[in-house]
mmCIF file of C-alpha atoms in Angstrom:
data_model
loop_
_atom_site.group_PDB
_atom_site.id
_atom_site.type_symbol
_atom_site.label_atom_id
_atom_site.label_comp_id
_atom_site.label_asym_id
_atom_site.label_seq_id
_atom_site.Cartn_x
_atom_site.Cartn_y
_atom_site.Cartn_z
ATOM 1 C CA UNK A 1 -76.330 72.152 -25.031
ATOM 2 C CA UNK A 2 -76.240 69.155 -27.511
ATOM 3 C CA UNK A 3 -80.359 67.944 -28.880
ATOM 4 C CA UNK A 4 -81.150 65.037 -27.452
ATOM 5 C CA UNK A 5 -80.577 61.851 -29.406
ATOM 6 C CA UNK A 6 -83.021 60.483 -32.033
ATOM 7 C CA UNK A 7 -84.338 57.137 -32.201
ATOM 8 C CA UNK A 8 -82.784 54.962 -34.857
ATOM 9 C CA UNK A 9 -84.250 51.985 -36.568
ATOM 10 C CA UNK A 10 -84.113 50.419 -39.943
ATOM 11 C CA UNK A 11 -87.230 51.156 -42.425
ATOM 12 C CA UNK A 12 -87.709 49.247 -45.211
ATOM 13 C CA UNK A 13 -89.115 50.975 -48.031
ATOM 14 C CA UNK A 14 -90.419 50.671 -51.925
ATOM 15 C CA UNK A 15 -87.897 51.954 -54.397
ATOM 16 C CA UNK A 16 -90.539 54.161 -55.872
ATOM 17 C CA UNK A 17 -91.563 55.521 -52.827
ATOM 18 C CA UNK A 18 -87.909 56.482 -51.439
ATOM 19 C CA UNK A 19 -87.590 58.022 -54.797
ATOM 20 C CA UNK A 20 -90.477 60.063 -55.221
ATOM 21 C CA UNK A 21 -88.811 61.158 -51.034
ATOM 22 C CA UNK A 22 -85.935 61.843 -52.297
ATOM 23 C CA UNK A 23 -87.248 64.308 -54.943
ATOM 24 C CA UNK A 24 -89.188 66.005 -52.445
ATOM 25 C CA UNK A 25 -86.418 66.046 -49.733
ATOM 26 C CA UNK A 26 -84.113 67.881 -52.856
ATOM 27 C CA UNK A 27 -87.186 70.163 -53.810
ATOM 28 C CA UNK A 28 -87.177 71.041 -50.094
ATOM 29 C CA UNK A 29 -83.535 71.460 -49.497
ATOM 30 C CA UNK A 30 -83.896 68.484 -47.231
ATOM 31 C CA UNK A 31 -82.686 65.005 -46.380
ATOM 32 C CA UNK A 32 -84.349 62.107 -46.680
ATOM 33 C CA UNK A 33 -84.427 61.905 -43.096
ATOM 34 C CA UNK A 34 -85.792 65.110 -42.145
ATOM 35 C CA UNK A 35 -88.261 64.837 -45.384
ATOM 36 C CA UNK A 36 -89.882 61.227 -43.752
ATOM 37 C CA UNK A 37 -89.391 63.381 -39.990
ATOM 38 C CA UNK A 38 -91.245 66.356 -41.832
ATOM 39 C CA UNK A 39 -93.981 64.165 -43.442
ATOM 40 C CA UNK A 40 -94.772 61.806 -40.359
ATOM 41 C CA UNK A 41 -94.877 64.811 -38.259
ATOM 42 C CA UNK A 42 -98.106 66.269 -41.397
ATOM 43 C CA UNK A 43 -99.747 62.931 -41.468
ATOM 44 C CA UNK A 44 -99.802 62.905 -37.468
ATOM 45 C CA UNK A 45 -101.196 66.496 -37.392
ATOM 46 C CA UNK A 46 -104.078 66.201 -40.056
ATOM 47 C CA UNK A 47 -105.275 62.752 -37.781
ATOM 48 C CA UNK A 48 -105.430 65.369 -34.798
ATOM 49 C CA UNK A 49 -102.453 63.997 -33.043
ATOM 50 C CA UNK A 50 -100.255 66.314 -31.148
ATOM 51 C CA UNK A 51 -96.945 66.675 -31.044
ATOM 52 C CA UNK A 52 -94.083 68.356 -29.110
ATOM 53 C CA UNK A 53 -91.966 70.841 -31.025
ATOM 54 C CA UNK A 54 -89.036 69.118 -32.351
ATOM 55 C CA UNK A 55 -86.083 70.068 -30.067
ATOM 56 C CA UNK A 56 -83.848 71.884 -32.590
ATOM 57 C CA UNK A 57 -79.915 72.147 -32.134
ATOM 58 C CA UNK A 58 -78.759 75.200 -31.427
ATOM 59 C CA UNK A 59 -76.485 76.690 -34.452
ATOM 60 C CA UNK A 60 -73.806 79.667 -34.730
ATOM 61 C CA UNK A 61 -71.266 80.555 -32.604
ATOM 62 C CA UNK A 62 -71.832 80.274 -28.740
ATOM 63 C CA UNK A 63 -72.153 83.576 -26.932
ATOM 64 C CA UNK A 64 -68.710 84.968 -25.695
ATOM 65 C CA UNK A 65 -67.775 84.499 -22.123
ATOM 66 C CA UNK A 66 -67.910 86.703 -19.366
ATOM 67 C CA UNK A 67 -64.210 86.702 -19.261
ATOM 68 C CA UNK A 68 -61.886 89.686 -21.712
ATOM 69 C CA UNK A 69 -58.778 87.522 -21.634
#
């Protein structure tokens, strides 16, 4: 079963601060996208606001059938 799909919109940011991302998202073995997910999802936590566990896609091979073809 596929994640659901994520929201997309356009962000506008400051050069320094998608840069300053970026080096973190490297540092991290990140993206940029799941360093701002990762961050937002900090920022919301330390106010006290919770959150549902990110639905994660499932990865590796799917378990093999019930059928021995």
């Amino acid at each position: 079963m596929a994640a659901p799909p994520k929201k997309a919109f356009p962000l506008r940011l400051d050069p320094g601060l998608y840069a300053a991302i970026e080096r973190a998202a490297a540092s991290d073995l990140r993206s940029v996208n799941a360093q701002v997910e990762c961050l937002l999802r900090e920022a919301l936590t330390k106010r006290g606001i919770k959150l549902a566990d990110p639905v994660r896609a499932k990865r590796g091979r799917p378990p093999k059938g019930t059928d021995d073809e």
